[in-house]
Amino acid sequence: MNDCLFCKIAAGEIPCNEVFSTDNLIAFHDISPQAPTHILIIPRRHISGLDEISNNDQELMGELLTCAKTIATKEGLQDNGYRFVINQGSDGGQTVGHLHLHILGGRALAWPPG
Ligand code: 5GP
Ligand code: ZN
């Protein structure tokens, strides 16, 4: 994807504050944190969002979730808890069209979402 912000971050063309990386995934701090810890984890491959994943992506999505859990633990969030969020489409609040999971923690998060 030529014009995708997160593809450019994954390729190292746009800098990020990286916290974790594998062959398939990269995680970095959100530029506009909504909690004391706010990290995004994304597949390196361009996937526009949850709506685009298929059965072929089961392994990747499993890796995404388990790596997110590893990051949450490394960030010290396990005792007080944390939240994972994937926004899909306009009603879901998605603003960047490359699949990403938000790792949020470090304060009590409100529910339900606005
Ligand atoms: P969404 O609203 O699509 O679920 O989340 C997109 C997230 O990407 C937002 O939390 C936003 O702050 C973050 N974001 C947007 N542009 C950049 C950027 O250039 N660098 C980083 N690190 N995060 C970004
Ligand atoms: Zn992309």
Short mmCIF file of N, CA, C and O and ligand atoms in Angstrom, two decimals, residues 5-6 9 28-32 38 40 87 93-96 100 102, ligand 1:
data_model
loop_
_atom_site.label_atom_id
_atom_site.label_comp_id
_atom_site.label_asym_id
_atom_site.label_seq_id
_atom_site.Cartn_x
_atom_site.Cartn_y
_atom_site.Cartn_z
N LEU A 5 -0.26 5.15 6.10
CA LEU A 5 0.59 5.64 7.19
C LEU A 5 1.26 4.49 7.95
O LEU A 5 2.47 4.51 8.21
N PHE A 6 0.48 3.47 8.32
CA PHE A 6 1.05 2.41 9.14
C PHE A 6 1.94 1.48 8.32
O PHE A 6 2.89 0.90 8.88
N ILE A 9 5.15 3.30 8.54
CA ILE A 9 5.78 3.09 9.85
C ILE A 9 6.41 1.69 9.89
O ILE A 9 7.56 1.53 10.32
N PHE A 28 4.19 0.00 18.63
CA PHE A 28 4.79 1.31 18.90
C PHE A 28 3.81 2.16 19.69
O PHE A 28 2.60 1.91 19.69
N HIS A 29 4.35 3.18 20.36
CA HIS A 29 3.50 4.07 21.16
C HIS A 29 2.60 4.91 20.27
O HIS A 29 3.04 5.43 19.23
N ASP A 30 1.35 5.05 20.69
CA ASP A 30 0.41 5.92 19.98
C ASP A 30 0.88 7.37 20.09
O ASP A 30 1.36 7.81 21.14
N ILE A 31 0.74 8.11 19.00
CA ILE A 31 1.22 9.50 18.96
C ILE A 31 0.36 10.41 19.83
O ILE A 31 0.80 11.49 20.24
N SER A 32 -0.86 9.99 20.12
CA SER A 32 -1.79 10.79 20.91
C SER A 32 -2.39 9.92 22.01
O SER A 32 -3.56 9.51 21.93
N HIS A 38 -0.40 3.58 26.07
CA HIS A 38 -1.24 3.45 24.86
C HIS A 38 -0.33 3.06 23.71
O HIS A 38 0.41 3.88 23.17
N LEU A 40 0.09 0.73 20.05
CA LEU A 40 -0.59 0.12 18.91
C LEU A 40 0.24 -1.05 18.42
O LEU A 40 1.47 -0.95 18.34
N ASN A 87 -10.85 -0.85 16.55
CA ASN A 87 -11.95 -0.09 15.95
C ASN A 87 -12.08 -0.49 14.48
O ASN A 87 -11.08 -0.59 13.77
N GLY A 93 -15.12 4.00 14.87
CA GLY A 93 -14.14 5.03 15.23
C GLY A 93 -12.78 4.82 14.60
O GLY A 93 -11.80 5.42 15.03
N GLN A 94 -12.71 3.98 13.56
CA GLN A 94 -11.41 3.73 12.91
C GLN A 94 -11.01 4.94 12.08
O GLN A 94 -11.79 5.41 11.25
N THR A 95 -9.79 5.43 12.32
CA THR A 95 -9.31 6.60 11.57
C THR A 95 -8.11 6.27 10.69
O THR A 95 -7.76 7.06 9.82
N VAL A 96 -7.44 5.16 10.95
CA VAL A 96 -6.31 4.74 10.12
C VAL A 96 -6.66 3.39 9.49
O VAL A 96 -6.97 2.44 10.21
N HIS A 100 -5.10 -2.33 13.36
CA HIS A 100 -4.28 -2.08 14.55
C HIS A 100 -5.09 -2.37 15.79
O HIS A 100 -6.29 -2.12 15.85
N HIS A 102 -5.29 -1.50 19.82
CA HIS A 102 -4.85 -0.57 20.86
C HIS A 102 -4.65 -1.36 22.16
O HIS A 102 -5.52 -2.13 22.57
P1 5GP B 1 -8.10 4.38 15.26
O1 5GP B 1 -8.87 5.63 15.56
O2 5GP B 1 -7.99 4.16 13.76
O3 5GP B 1 -8.61 3.17 15.98
O4 5GP B 1 -6.65 4.59 15.83
C1 5GP B 1 -5.64 5.24 15.12
C2 5GP B 1 -4.60 5.64 16.13
O5 5GP B 1 -3.43 5.96 15.44
C3 5GP B 1 -4.99 6.86 16.97
O6 5GP B 1 -4.99 6.52 18.34
C4 5GP B 1 -3.91 7.88 16.62
O7 5GP B 1 -3.52 8.68 17.72
C5 5GP B 1 -2.78 7.01 16.12
N1 5GP B 1 -1.92 7.65 15.15
C6 5GP B 1 -2.29 8.42 14.09
N2 5GP B 1 -1.21 8.81 13.40
C7 5GP B 1 -0.13 8.31 14.04
C8 5GP B 1 1.28 8.39 13.79
O8 5GP B 1 1.76 9.02 12.84
N3 5GP B 1 2.10 7.74 14.67
C9 5GP B 1 1.60 7.05 15.73
N4 5GP B 1 2.49 6.45 16.53
N5 5GP B 1 0.29 6.94 15.99
C10 5GP B 1 -0.57 7.57 15.15
#
